[in-house]
Structure formats: structure tokens, C-alpha cells
mmCIF file of C-alpha atoms in Angstrom:
data_model
loop_
_atom_site.group_PDB
_atom_site.id
_atom_site.type_symbol
_atom_site.label_atom_id
_atom_site.label_comp_id
_atom_site.label_asym_id
_atom_site.label_seq_id
_atom_site.Cartn_x
_atom_site.Cartn_y
_atom_site.Cartn_z
ATOM 1 C CA MET A 1 18.972 -4.938 -256.803
ATOM 2 C CA SER A 2 18.809 -8.689 -256.909
ATOM 3 C CA THR A 3 16.646 -10.505 -259.361
ATOM 4 C CA CYS A 4 14.618 -13.623 -258.813
ATOM 5 C CA ALA A 5 15.305 -17.094 -260.108
ATOM 6 C CA THR A 6 12.496 -19.547 -260.220
ATOM 7 C CA VAL A 7 13.036 -23.013 -258.807
ATOM 8 C CA SER A 8 10.507 -25.748 -259.049
ATOM 9 C CA ARG A 9 10.545 -28.727 -256.573
ATOM 10 C CA ASP A 10 8.464 -31.832 -256.800
ATOM 11 C CA LEU A 11 7.759 -32.911 -253.229
ATOM 12 C CA ASP A 12 6.806 -36.418 -254.325
ATOM 13 C CA GLU A 13 10.529 -37.021 -254.163
ATOM 14 C CA PRO A 14 12.266 -37.568 -250.790
ATOM 15 C CA ILE A 15 14.373 -34.421 -251.169
ATOM 16 C CA SER A 16 11.140 -32.409 -251.256
ATOM 17 C CA GLY A 17 9.379 -34.072 -248.320
ATOM 18 C CA THR A 18 9.180 -32.389 -244.963
ATOM 19 C CA ALA A 19 10.633 -33.953 -241.890
ATOM 20 C CA ALA A 20 9.551 -34.060 -238.278
ATOM 21 C CA THR A 21 10.074 -30.729 -236.423
ATOM 22 C CA ALA A 22 12.032 -30.581 -233.212
ATOM 23 C CA THR A 23 14.850 -28.417 -231.982
ATOM 24 C CA THR A 24 15.924 -31.201 -229.575
ATOM 25 C CA TRP A 25 15.475 -34.956 -229.714
ATOM 26 C CA LEU A 26 15.233 -37.110 -226.605
ATOM 27 C CA LEU A 27 15.720 -40.803 -227.275
ATOM 28 C CA LEU A 28 15.082 -43.615 -224.755
ATOM 29 C CA GLU A 29 15.887 -47.198 -225.406
ATOM 30 C CA GLN A 30 12.858 -49.362 -224.956
ATOM 31 C CA PRO A 31 13.062 -53.061 -226.018
ATOM 32 C CA GLY A 32 10.047 -55.084 -226.909
ATOM 33 C CA PRO A 33 7.041 -54.311 -229.113
ATOM 34 C CA TRP A 34 5.713 -50.805 -229.882
ATOM 35 C CA GLY A 35 2.141 -49.757 -230.410
ATOM 36 C CA ALA A 36 0.947 -46.935 -232.704
ATOM 37 C CA ASN A 37 1.698 -44.331 -229.969
ATOM 38 C CA ALA A 38 4.726 -46.046 -228.571
ATOM 39 C CA LEU A 39 5.207 -43.881 -225.527
ATOM 40 C CA VAL A 40 1.955 -45.150 -224.116
ATOM 41 C CA ALA A 41 1.684 -48.461 -226.008
ATOM 42 C CA SER A 42 4.861 -50.345 -225.287
ATOM 43 C CA HIS A 43 6.411 -52.027 -222.302
ATOM 44 C CA LEU A 44 7.275 -48.607 -221.026
ATOM 45 C CA ASP A 45 4.955 -47.665 -218.116
ATOM 46 C CA PRO A 46 2.083 -45.879 -219.869
ATOM 47 C CA ALA A 47 1.709 -43.422 -217.005
ATOM 48 C CA LEU A 48 5.344 -42.468 -217.450
ATOM 49 C CA GLY A 49 4.780 -42.143 -221.241
ATOM 50 C CA ARG A 50 1.858 -39.776 -220.670
ATOM 51 C CA ALA A 51 3.883 -37.702 -218.188
ATOM 52 C CA LEU A 52 6.786 -37.473 -220.630
ATOM 53 C CA GLU A 53 4.417 -36.340 -223.406
ATOM 54 C CA ALA A 54 2.978 -33.663 -221.167
ATOM 55 C CA ALA A 55 6.385 -32.449 -220.048
ATOM 56 C CA ALA A 56 7.620 -32.147 -223.601
ATOM 57 C CA GLN A 57 4.601 -30.290 -224.972
ATOM 58 C CA ASN A 58 5.411 -26.892 -226.609
ATOM 59 C CA THR A 59 9.073 -27.071 -225.575
ATOM 60 C CA GLY A 60 10.653 -27.970 -228.912
ATOM 61 C CA VAL A 61 11.616 -31.424 -227.520
ATOM 62 C CA ARG A 62 10.498 -34.545 -229.378
ATOM 63 C CA ILE A 63 10.659 -37.846 -227.492
ATOM 64 C CA ALA A 64 11.156 -41.059 -229.331
ATOM 65 C CA LEU A 65 11.826 -44.701 -228.306
ATOM 66 C CA ILE A 66 14.741 -46.608 -229.822
ATOM 67 C CA ARG A 67 15.886 -50.224 -229.899
ATOM 68 C CA ARG A 68 18.702 -52.148 -231.486
ATOM 69 C CA PRO A 69 17.848 -53.897 -234.810
ATOM 70 C CA GLY A 70 16.858 -57.446 -234.619
ATOM 71 C CA ARG A 71 14.551 -59.444 -232.473
ATOM 72 C CA HIS A 72 12.573 -57.327 -230.014
ATOM 73 C CA ALA A 73 12.072 -59.583 -227.025
ATOM 74 C CA ASP A 74 11.717 -57.782 -223.694
ATOM 75 C CA HIS A 75 12.152 -60.043 -220.735
ATOM 76 C CA GLY A 76 11.576 -57.291 -218.207
ATOM 77 C CA ALA A 77 15.158 -57.277 -216.924
ATOM 78 C CA THR A 78 16.315 -54.117 -215.355
ATOM 79 C CA LEU A 79 19.226 -53.679 -217.631
ATOM 80 C CA PRO A 80 20.740 -50.181 -218.267
ATOM 81 C CA ARG A 81 19.023 -48.303 -221.090
ATOM 82 C CA GLN A 82 20.694 -45.948 -223.503
ATOM 83 C CA VAL A 83 19.473 -42.385 -223.553
ATOM 84 C CA TYR A 84 20.419 -39.692 -226.037
ATOM 85 C CA ALA A 85 19.613 -35.995 -226.286
ATOM 86 C CA ALA A 86 20.554 -33.998 -229.430
ATOM 87 C CA HIS A 87 20.036 -30.339 -230.232
ATOM 88 C CA THR A 88 19.747 -29.703 -233.915
ATOM 89 C CA VAL A 89 19.888 -25.870 -234.313
ATOM 90 C CA PRO A 90 22.922 -24.949 -236.474
ATOM 91 C CA GLY A 91 25.644 -23.248 -234.522
ATOM 92 C CA LYS A 92 24.458 -24.873 -231.363
ATOM 93 C CA VAL A 93 24.376 -28.596 -232.374
ATOM 94 C CA TRP A 94 25.305 -31.176 -229.775
ATOM 95 C CA LEU A 95 24.714 -34.829 -228.975
ATOM 96 C CA HIS A 96 24.942 -36.190 -225.441
ATOM 97 C CA SER A 97 24.429 -39.747 -224.145
ATOM 98 C CA ALA A 98 23.711 -41.417 -220.819
ATOM 99 C CA THR A 99 22.394 -44.649 -219.384
ATOM 100 C CA THR A 100 19.739 -45.233 -216.872
ATOM 101 C CA HIS A 101 18.150 -48.091 -214.977
ATOM 102 C CA ASP A 102 15.035 -46.063 -214.276
ATOM 103 C CA PRO A 103 13.376 -44.193 -217.121
ATOM 104 C CA ARG A 104 11.437 -42.128 -214.598
ATOM 105 C CA GLN A 105 14.671 -40.136 -214.242
ATOM 106 C CA LEU A 106 13.690 -38.398 -217.527
ATOM 107 C CA LEU A 107 10.986 -36.540 -215.592
ATOM 108 C CA ASP A 108 13.770 -34.671 -213.759
ATOM 109 C CA LEU A 109 14.736 -32.958 -216.980
ATOM 110 C CA ASP A 110 13.944 -29.274 -217.574
ATOM 111 C CA PHE A 111 12.275 -29.723 -220.973
ATOM 112 C CA ALA A 112 12.029 -26.038 -221.729
ATOM 113 C CA ALA A 113 15.771 -25.621 -221.181
ATOM 114 C CA LEU A 114 16.479 -28.712 -223.231
ATOM 115 C CA GLY A 115 14.419 -27.369 -226.072
ATOM 116 C CA ARG A 116 16.481 -24.150 -225.957
ATOM 117 C CA GLY A 117 19.664 -26.176 -226.337
ATOM 118 C CA ASP A 118 20.768 -26.290 -222.697
ATOM 119 C CA HIS A 119 22.313 -29.778 -222.054
ATOM 120 C CA GLN A 120 23.123 -29.055 -218.397
ATOM 121 C CA THR A 121 19.749 -30.461 -217.292
ATOM 122 C CA PHE A 122 20.399 -33.709 -219.159
ATOM 123 C CA ASP A 123 23.967 -33.991 -217.814
ATOM 124 C CA ALA A 124 22.872 -33.288 -214.224
ATOM 125 C CA ALA A 125 19.841 -35.574 -214.121
ATOM 126 C CA LEU A 126 21.311 -38.565 -216.036
ATOM 127 C CA ARG A 127 25.069 -37.966 -215.714
ATOM 128 C CA GLY A 128 25.139 -37.339 -219.412
ATOM 129 C CA ARG A 129 28.301 -36.726 -221.405
ATOM 130 C CA PRO A 130 29.061 -35.624 -225.008
ATOM 131 C CA HIS A 131 28.649 -38.548 -227.346
ATOM 132 C CA MET A 132 32.065 -39.427 -228.642
ATOM 133 C CA GLY A 133 31.073 -42.234 -231.072
ATOM 134 C CA ASP A 134 29.733 -42.245 -234.633
ATOM 135 C CA PRO A 135 26.619 -40.335 -235.683
ATOM 136 C CA LEU A 136 23.288 -41.979 -235.069
ATOM 137 C CA ALA A 137 21.319 -43.486 -237.873
ATOM 138 C CA LEU A 138 17.696 -43.879 -236.717
ATOM 139 C CA VAL A 139 15.501 -45.918 -238.962
ATOM 140 C CA CYS A 140 11.720 -45.755 -238.411
ATOM 141 C CA THR A 141 10.393 -49.311 -237.957
ATOM 142 C CA ASN A 142 7.160 -48.791 -236.134
ATOM 143 C CA GLY A 143 4.841 -51.057 -238.129
ATOM 144 C CA LYS A 144 1.987 -50.476 -235.795
ATOM 145 C CA ARG A 145 2.031 -46.793 -236.797
ATOM 146 C CA ASP A 146 2.320 -47.585 -240.478
ATOM 147 C CA ARG A 147 2.954 -50.937 -242.178
ATOM 148 C CA CYS A 148 5.470 -49.369 -244.542
ATOM 149 C CA CYS A 149 7.867 -48.747 -241.673
ATOM 150 C CA ALA A 150 8.043 -52.416 -240.739
ATOM 151 C CA LEU A 151 8.098 -53.780 -244.236
ATOM 152 C CA LEU A 152 10.799 -51.403 -245.520
ATOM 153 C CA GLY A 153 12.402 -49.979 -242.370
ATOM 154 C CA ARG A 154 13.304 -53.082 -240.502
ATOM 155 C CA PRO A 155 15.300 -54.664 -243.323
ATOM 156 C CA LEU A 156 17.290 -51.436 -243.736
ATOM 157 C CA ALA A 157 18.054 -51.234 -239.997
ATOM 158 C CA ALA A 158 19.152 -54.876 -239.928
ATOM 159 C CA GLU A 159 21.380 -54.331 -243.040
ATOM 160 C CA LEU A 160 23.077 -51.359 -241.466
ATOM 161 C CA ALA A 161 23.687 -53.224 -238.179
ATOM 162 C CA ALA A 162 24.960 -56.295 -240.007
ATOM 163 C CA SER A 163 27.371 -54.180 -242.006
ATOM 164 C CA GLY A 164 28.922 -52.702 -238.921
ATOM 165 C CA VAL A 165 27.202 -49.330 -238.600
ATOM 166 C CA PRO A 166 27.609 -48.806 -234.881
ATOM 167 C CA GLY A 167 25.101 -45.920 -234.657
ATOM 168 C CA ALA A 168 22.217 -47.874 -236.210
ATOM 169 C CA TRP A 169 18.957 -47.925 -234.240
ATOM 170 C CA GLU A 170 15.327 -48.552 -234.822
ATOM 171 C CA VAL A 171 13.148 -45.598 -233.839
ATOM 172 C CA THR A 172 9.462 -44.913 -233.477
ATOM 173 C CA HIS A 173 7.454 -42.686 -235.789
ATOM 174 C CA LEU A 174 9.359 -40.031 -237.616
ATOM 175 C CA GLY A 175 6.584 -38.970 -240.021
ATOM 176 C CA GLY A 176 6.381 -39.175 -243.793
ATOM 177 C CA HIS A 177 5.869 -42.950 -243.993
ATOM 178 C CA ARG A 178 5.016 -42.620 -247.717
ATOM 179 C CA PHE A 179 8.824 -42.016 -248.098
ATOM 180 C CA SER A 180 9.678 -45.231 -246.297
ATOM 181 C CA PRO A 181 12.224 -46.317 -245.275
ATOM 182 C CA THR A 182 12.725 -43.008 -243.458
ATOM 183 C CA LEU A 183 15.862 -42.098 -241.565
ATOM 184 C CA LEU A 184 16.916 -39.416 -239.050
ATOM 185 C CA VAL A 185 20.565 -38.662 -238.608
ATOM 186 C CA LEU A 186 21.907 -37.142 -235.401
ATOM 187 C CA PRO A 187 23.447 -34.813 -234.214
ATOM 188 C CA HIS A 188 22.402 -32.492 -237.093
ATOM 189 C CA GLY A 189 18.831 -33.709 -237.347
ATOM 190 C CA TYR A 190 18.471 -34.129 -241.113
ATOM 191 C CA ALA A 191 15.851 -36.618 -242.245
ATOM 192 C CA TYR A 192 16.013 -38.781 -245.341
ATOM 193 C CA GLY A 193 13.472 -40.770 -247.375
ATOM 194 C CA ARG A 194 13.469 -43.950 -249.457
ATOM 195 C CA ALA A 195 16.887 -44.653 -247.894
ATOM 196 C CA GLU A 196 19.081 -47.460 -248.980
ATOM 197 C CA ALA A 197 22.082 -48.835 -246.996
ATOM 198 C CA HIS A 198 24.804 -47.537 -249.382
ATOM 199 C CA ALA A 199 23.236 -44.113 -249.362
ATOM 200 C CA VAL A 200 22.895 -44.093 -245.580
ATOM 201 C CA LYS A 201 26.599 -44.893 -245.226
ATOM 202 C CA GLU A 202 27.403 -41.978 -247.579
ATOM 203 C CA VAL A 203 25.263 -39.697 -245.438
ATOM 204 C CA LEU A 204 26.970 -40.769 -242.208
ATOM 205 C CA HIS A 205 30.392 -40.398 -243.808
ATOM 206 C CA GLY A 206 29.427 -36.918 -244.821
ATOM 207 C CA VAL A 207 28.430 -36.085 -241.221
ATOM 208 C CA GLN A 208 31.799 -37.245 -239.941
ATOM 209 C CA GLU A 209 33.422 -34.857 -242.404
ATOM 210 C CA GLY A 210 31.051 -32.023 -241.486
ATOM 211 C CA ARG A 211 29.025 -32.307 -244.717
ATOM 212 C CA ILE A 212 25.254 -32.579 -245.341
ATOM 213 C CA VAL A 213 24.255 -34.900 -248.230
ATOM 214 C CA VAL A 214 21.277 -33.323 -250.029
ATOM 215 C CA LYS A 215 20.272 -36.290 -252.165
ATOM 216 C CA GLY A 216 17.243 -37.899 -250.621
ATOM 217 C CA CYS A 217 17.148 -35.323 -247.811
ATOM 218 C CA ARG A 218 13.746 -34.179 -246.403
ATOM 219 C CA GLY A 219 15.048 -31.341 -244.304
ATOM 220 C CA CYS A 220 16.459 -30.402 -240.944
ATOM 221 C CA SER A 221 14.212 -30.953 -237.889
ATOM 222 C CA ALA A 222 15.215 -27.582 -236.457
ATOM 223 C CA TRP A 223 13.035 -25.697 -238.885
ATOM 224 C CA ASP A 224 9.340 -25.667 -239.734
ATOM 225 C CA ARG A 225 8.103 -27.103 -243.022
ATOM 226 C CA PRO A 226 8.640 -23.991 -245.162
ATOM 227 C CA GLY A 227 12.072 -23.493 -243.530
ATOM 228 C CA GLN A 228 13.113 -27.057 -244.307
ATOM 229 C CA ALA A 229 12.237 -26.623 -247.980
ATOM 230 C CA ALA A 230 13.936 -23.287 -248.093
ATOM 231 C CA GLU A 231 17.222 -24.394 -246.598
ATOM 232 C CA LEU A 232 17.500 -27.363 -248.857
ATOM 233 C CA ALA A 233 16.712 -25.087 -251.847
ATOM 234 C CA VAL A 234 19.644 -22.784 -250.978
ATOM 235 C CA ARG A 235 21.945 -25.813 -250.566
ATOM 236 C CA SER A 236 20.926 -27.088 -253.963
ATOM 237 C CA ALA A 237 21.191 -23.775 -255.653
ATOM 238 C CA THR A 238 24.655 -22.890 -254.254
ATOM 239 C CA GLY A 239 26.194 -26.268 -253.904
ATOM 240 C CA GLU A 240 26.777 -25.628 -250.165
ATOM 241 C CA ALA A 241 27.373 -28.841 -248.325
ATOM 242 C CA ALA A 242 28.976 -27.738 -245.032
ATOM 243 C CA ALA A 243 26.991 -28.485 -241.921
ATOM 244 C CA GLU A 244 25.816 -25.698 -239.576
ATOM 245 C CA VAL A 245 26.403 -22.835 -242.003
ATOM 246 C CA LEU A 246 22.857 -22.118 -243.055
ATOM 247 C CA SER A 247 20.005 -20.932 -240.719
ATOM 248 C CA VAL A 248 16.415 -19.932 -241.248
ATOM 249 C CA VAL A 249 16.267 -16.434 -239.749
ATOM 250 C CA ARG A 250 12.834 -15.274 -240.773
ATOM 251 C CA THR A 251 9.658 -16.700 -242.090
ATOM 252 C CA THR A 252 6.715 -14.417 -243.140
ATOM 253 C CA GLY A 253 3.253 -15.193 -244.532
ATOM 254 C CA GLY A 254 1.198 -18.278 -243.962
ATOM 255 C CA ALA A 255 -0.372 -21.181 -245.839
ATOM 256 C CA PRO A 256 -0.339 -21.441 -248.798
ATOM 257 C CA ARG A 257 2.644 -19.149 -249.353
ATOM 258 C CA TRP A 258 5.664 -18.106 -247.329
ATOM 259 C CA GLU A 259 8.779 -15.939 -247.793
ATOM 260 C CA VAL A 260 11.728 -17.455 -245.887
ATOM 261 C CA THR A 261 15.045 -15.757 -245.247
ATOM 262 C CA VAL A 262 18.026 -18.154 -245.111
ATOM 263 C CA ALA A 263 21.346 -16.838 -243.825
ATOM 264 C CA HIS A 264 24.889 -18.171 -244.279
ATOM 265 C CA VAL A 265 27.471 -17.718 -241.489
ATOM 266 C CA ASP A 266 29.614 -15.788 -243.985
ATOM 267 C CA GLY A 267 26.984 -13.014 -244.135
ATOM 268 C CA ARG A 268 25.076 -13.958 -247.347
ATOM 269 C CA HIS A 269 21.273 -14.044 -247.163
ATOM 270 C CA TRP A 270 18.646 -15.492 -249.552
ATOM 271 C CA GLN A 271 15.000 -15.012 -249.802
ATOM 272 C CA VAL A 272 13.083 -18.154 -250.763
ATOM 273 C CA VAL A 273 9.434 -18.269 -251.793
ATOM 274 C CA VAL A 274 7.674 -21.461 -250.693
ATOM 275 C CA ALA A 275 4.182 -22.454 -251.722
ATOM 276 C CA GLN A 276 2.049 -25.262 -250.298
ATOM 277 C CA GLY A 277 0.487 -27.540 -252.852
ATOM 278 C CA ALA A 278 -0.986 -31.003 -253.095
ATOM 279 C CA SER A 279 0.741 -34.078 -254.478
ATOM 280 C CA LEU A 280 -1.040 -35.136 -257.699
ATOM 281 C CA PRO A 281 -2.288 -37.441 -259.008
ATOM 282 C CA PRO A 282 -3.750 -38.982 -255.895
ATOM 283 C CA ARG A 283 -1.861 -42.033 -254.608
ATOM 284 C CA PRO A 284 -1.890 -44.427 -251.638
ATOM 285 C CA GLU A 285 -0.253 -42.658 -248.644
ATOM 286 C CA SER A 286 0.783 -45.983 -247.209
ATOM 287 C CA CYS A 287 1.829 -49.459 -248.424
ATOM 288 C CA GLY A 288 -0.909 -50.829 -246.099
ATOM 289 C CA THR A 289 -3.878 -49.109 -247.692
ATOM 290 C CA SER A 290 -5.490 -48.721 -251.079
ATOM 291 C CA VAL A 291 -7.135 -45.445 -250.140
ATOM 292 C CA LEU A 292 -5.877 -42.622 -252.327
ATOM 293 C CA GLY A 293 -4.889 -39.245 -251.019
ATOM 294 C CA SER A 294 -3.232 -35.987 -252.043
ATOM 295 C CA PRO A 295 -0.764 -35.179 -249.289
ATOM 296 C CA SER A 296 0.432 -31.548 -248.969
ATOM 297 C CA ARG A 297 3.784 -30.624 -250.232
ATOM 298 C CA MET A 298 6.171 -27.643 -250.120
ATOM 299 C CA ASP A 299 7.060 -26.179 -253.525
ATOM 300 C CA VAL A 300 10.034 -23.819 -253.710
ATOM 301 C CA VAL A 301 8.930 -21.190 -256.246
ATOM 302 C CA ALA A 302 11.898 -18.835 -256.210
ATOM 303 C CA VAL A 303 15.398 -18.334 -254.624
ATOM 304 C CA HIS A 304 17.365 -15.120 -254.878
ATOM 305 C CA GLU A 305 20.277 -13.693 -252.861
ATOM 306 C CA LEU A 306 19.668 -10.418 -251.083
ATOM 307 C CA THR A 307 21.916 -7.360 -251.120
ATOM 308 C CA GLY A 308 23.207 -6.007 -247.869
ATOM 309 C CA THR A 309 20.493 -3.376 -247.576
ATOM 310 C CA ALA A 310 17.757 -5.870 -248.169
ATOM 311 C CA ARG A 311 18.621 -8.189 -245.324
ATOM 312 C CA VAL A 312 16.009 -8.211 -242.506
ATOM 313 C CA GLY A 313 14.909 -10.380 -239.749
ATOM 314 C CA ARG A 314 16.198 -11.722 -236.420
ATOM 315 C CA PRO A 315 16.526 -15.356 -235.445
ATOM 316 C CA THR A 316 13.733 -16.596 -233.103
ATOM 317 C CA SER A 317 14.451 -18.923 -230.153
ATOM 318 C CA ARG A 318 14.035 -21.779 -232.590
ATOM 319 C CA GLN A 319 16.485 -20.420 -235.118
ATOM 320 C CA ALA A 320 20.235 -20.024 -235.161
ATOM 321 C CA SER A 321 21.696 -16.533 -235.508
ATOM 322 C CA SER A 322 23.631 -15.582 -238.650
ATOM 323 C CA ALA A 323 26.990 -13.856 -238.902
ATOM 324 C CA SER A 324 27.138 -10.034 -239.235
ATOM 325 C CA GLN A 325 29.235 -9.886 -242.371
ATOM 326 C CA ARG A 326 27.796 -8.542 -245.534
ATOM 327 C CA GLY A 327 28.232 -10.079 -248.999
ATOM 328 C CA ARG A 328 27.460 -9.149 -252.599
ATOM 329 C CA GLY A 329 23.997 -9.840 -253.966
ATOM 330 C CA ARG A 330 23.671 -12.256 -256.870
ATOM 331 C CA THR A 331 21.091 -14.425 -258.410
ATOM 332 C CA VAL A 332 21.197 -18.196 -257.823
ATOM 333 C CA SER A 333 19.153 -20.980 -259.295
ATOM 334 C CA SER A 334 19.008 -24.705 -259.275
#
């Protein structure tokens, strides 16, 4: 029988924040200014933006616009645009790239298949290929969505680009602007908050070595909010840094309390109890407002490793499968 070890997490810190949820990211280069909802409020054809939003709905695909750091003039030239697609479910992670002169080609994608991790539709429609370059560092800079993202995000993106980070891009809304500057790293889909250039470089170096840096991490976009908190808790409790070795295989319950099963590819399983709370005391949720709020947070209450007979649950279509090996049960704590 395994015993329970209590773990307390303060979600006011970036590591405890929750990231945007998406099994697959679809990124389209769009120079020029961005509005609050950039897909329909930028120099991209708003009819196309609405069509893309509709096509991606309930598929697990999240669409974002990207642009290179620096000045954002858009002279309307029909230059080739960079397009990326990244699937973030552990065990099935990939990042493909393409270019297009006509963003309407994105409507030829099978978004349901893309959300399931099938890159063939991307490759066929856009002549996509596996991305062979450095990991992508996507910094949220959409000041029209939230002022923090422009004030804090744009300097970070510019610093990364100036220091020679080839995968640095500005990106539209990622969520969690109170943690600005916020960052999404692909292909694995981990988000970070209150990021600084030296820390971002450490994160990118870790990705190149197959490691996930936990400090400042807000979670993997492949999982829902309780799953993000649970996976990070297991990483912290066990010291596991390897990418693609942990999967959320079961979540039961509902707000304000969940039980999440996290599996390792070596066969170990953990049960993590996650509770929803409110961040107190109230504080401004943006650097552009004085209005106080108490944003919700995910508190990890307990983590314990399951014995072989206690392991239950099957991965859903949004969750990676775990290995079939069985390990010994033991208590872990952070």
C-alpha cells in the first residue's frame, strides 16, 4: 500500500500557473499590427481568420499568429510566410514547417487529423517537412490583448533575437498575462512565465538535450489545467527532467478537486490530488489596470506513487499512452 505525501503549491508563481491548452499548435506568420483577437483584427483577411477559427474549433488545434521581433511594418507584399505545426502530446511530439504565399491554403488542412497528431495533412497541403532547426521560443507580445505583453514581452523577444536565438518569434495571446513575459517553447509545448533571456536560453538548451526545465514552467499545453499542475508536481517530486517520459493518463472529479494519474514510460504511476483555489490577496491581473481580482489557481495537495495493482485508467485521444512495465510503489514528496 502506498502512502500519501502532501505537496503545497503557490500558483502565484509562474511554475504554478496554467498554460494554454492545445494538443497541436498551428502558427502563421503575419507581419503588421495585431488587434485583441488577432485572427480577425490584423492585416490577415478577417473572413479567413473567422474561417480558420471555425475550422479549428473542438479539434485540439490552437491557431496563433507569429512575427519576427522588431518593427512590425506590413507593406502588403506577397512575400512567403512561415508556417509551423507542432504536436505536443508526449510520445508523439513533432514540429513541421512550411512556407506559403497564400494563407488560404491553411483551409485545406484536416484540422481534426492535425489535432490527433497526424502531420500528413500539413505536409500534403503546404509541402511541409520536419523542422530541422532550433526549438521555437514564442514570446507573447500582443499589447492590444493585454498591455503587459507589449511592455514586458517585446523587450524580451528583441533581446533574444539580438543575442542570436534563431527560433525567437513574437506570438499572439498565450494566456496568463499576469505572468508576463510569457513564453511557449515548441516542439514540446511547455509554457513559461516571468521569463528572462538567460532563463529562456537555459530552457532552449534543455530542449536540445531532451530535458524539460521546471523552473518558471507553467505546464505542457497537451494537458488540461489539473493535468498541467499534476505533471509538473511529479517532475518536481521525482527530479525527472527528461522530455516525453510523463503522460497524464486519467483525470477524475471536477472543480474544485481532481485526482490525476500521471504515468512514466518505465511503468511507474502517480496519483496527484489537485484542488482549485483563488489567488489571495486580490491583486491587479494586468499591468494595465488597477482593478483587483483573485484569479483561480491549481493547488497540488498530494502526490503518491501507485503500486502495480492500483494503476488504473487508459489514455484518452488527448493523452499519451504509458508503458506496460510495472514498478514498485513508493512515496514521493517535494
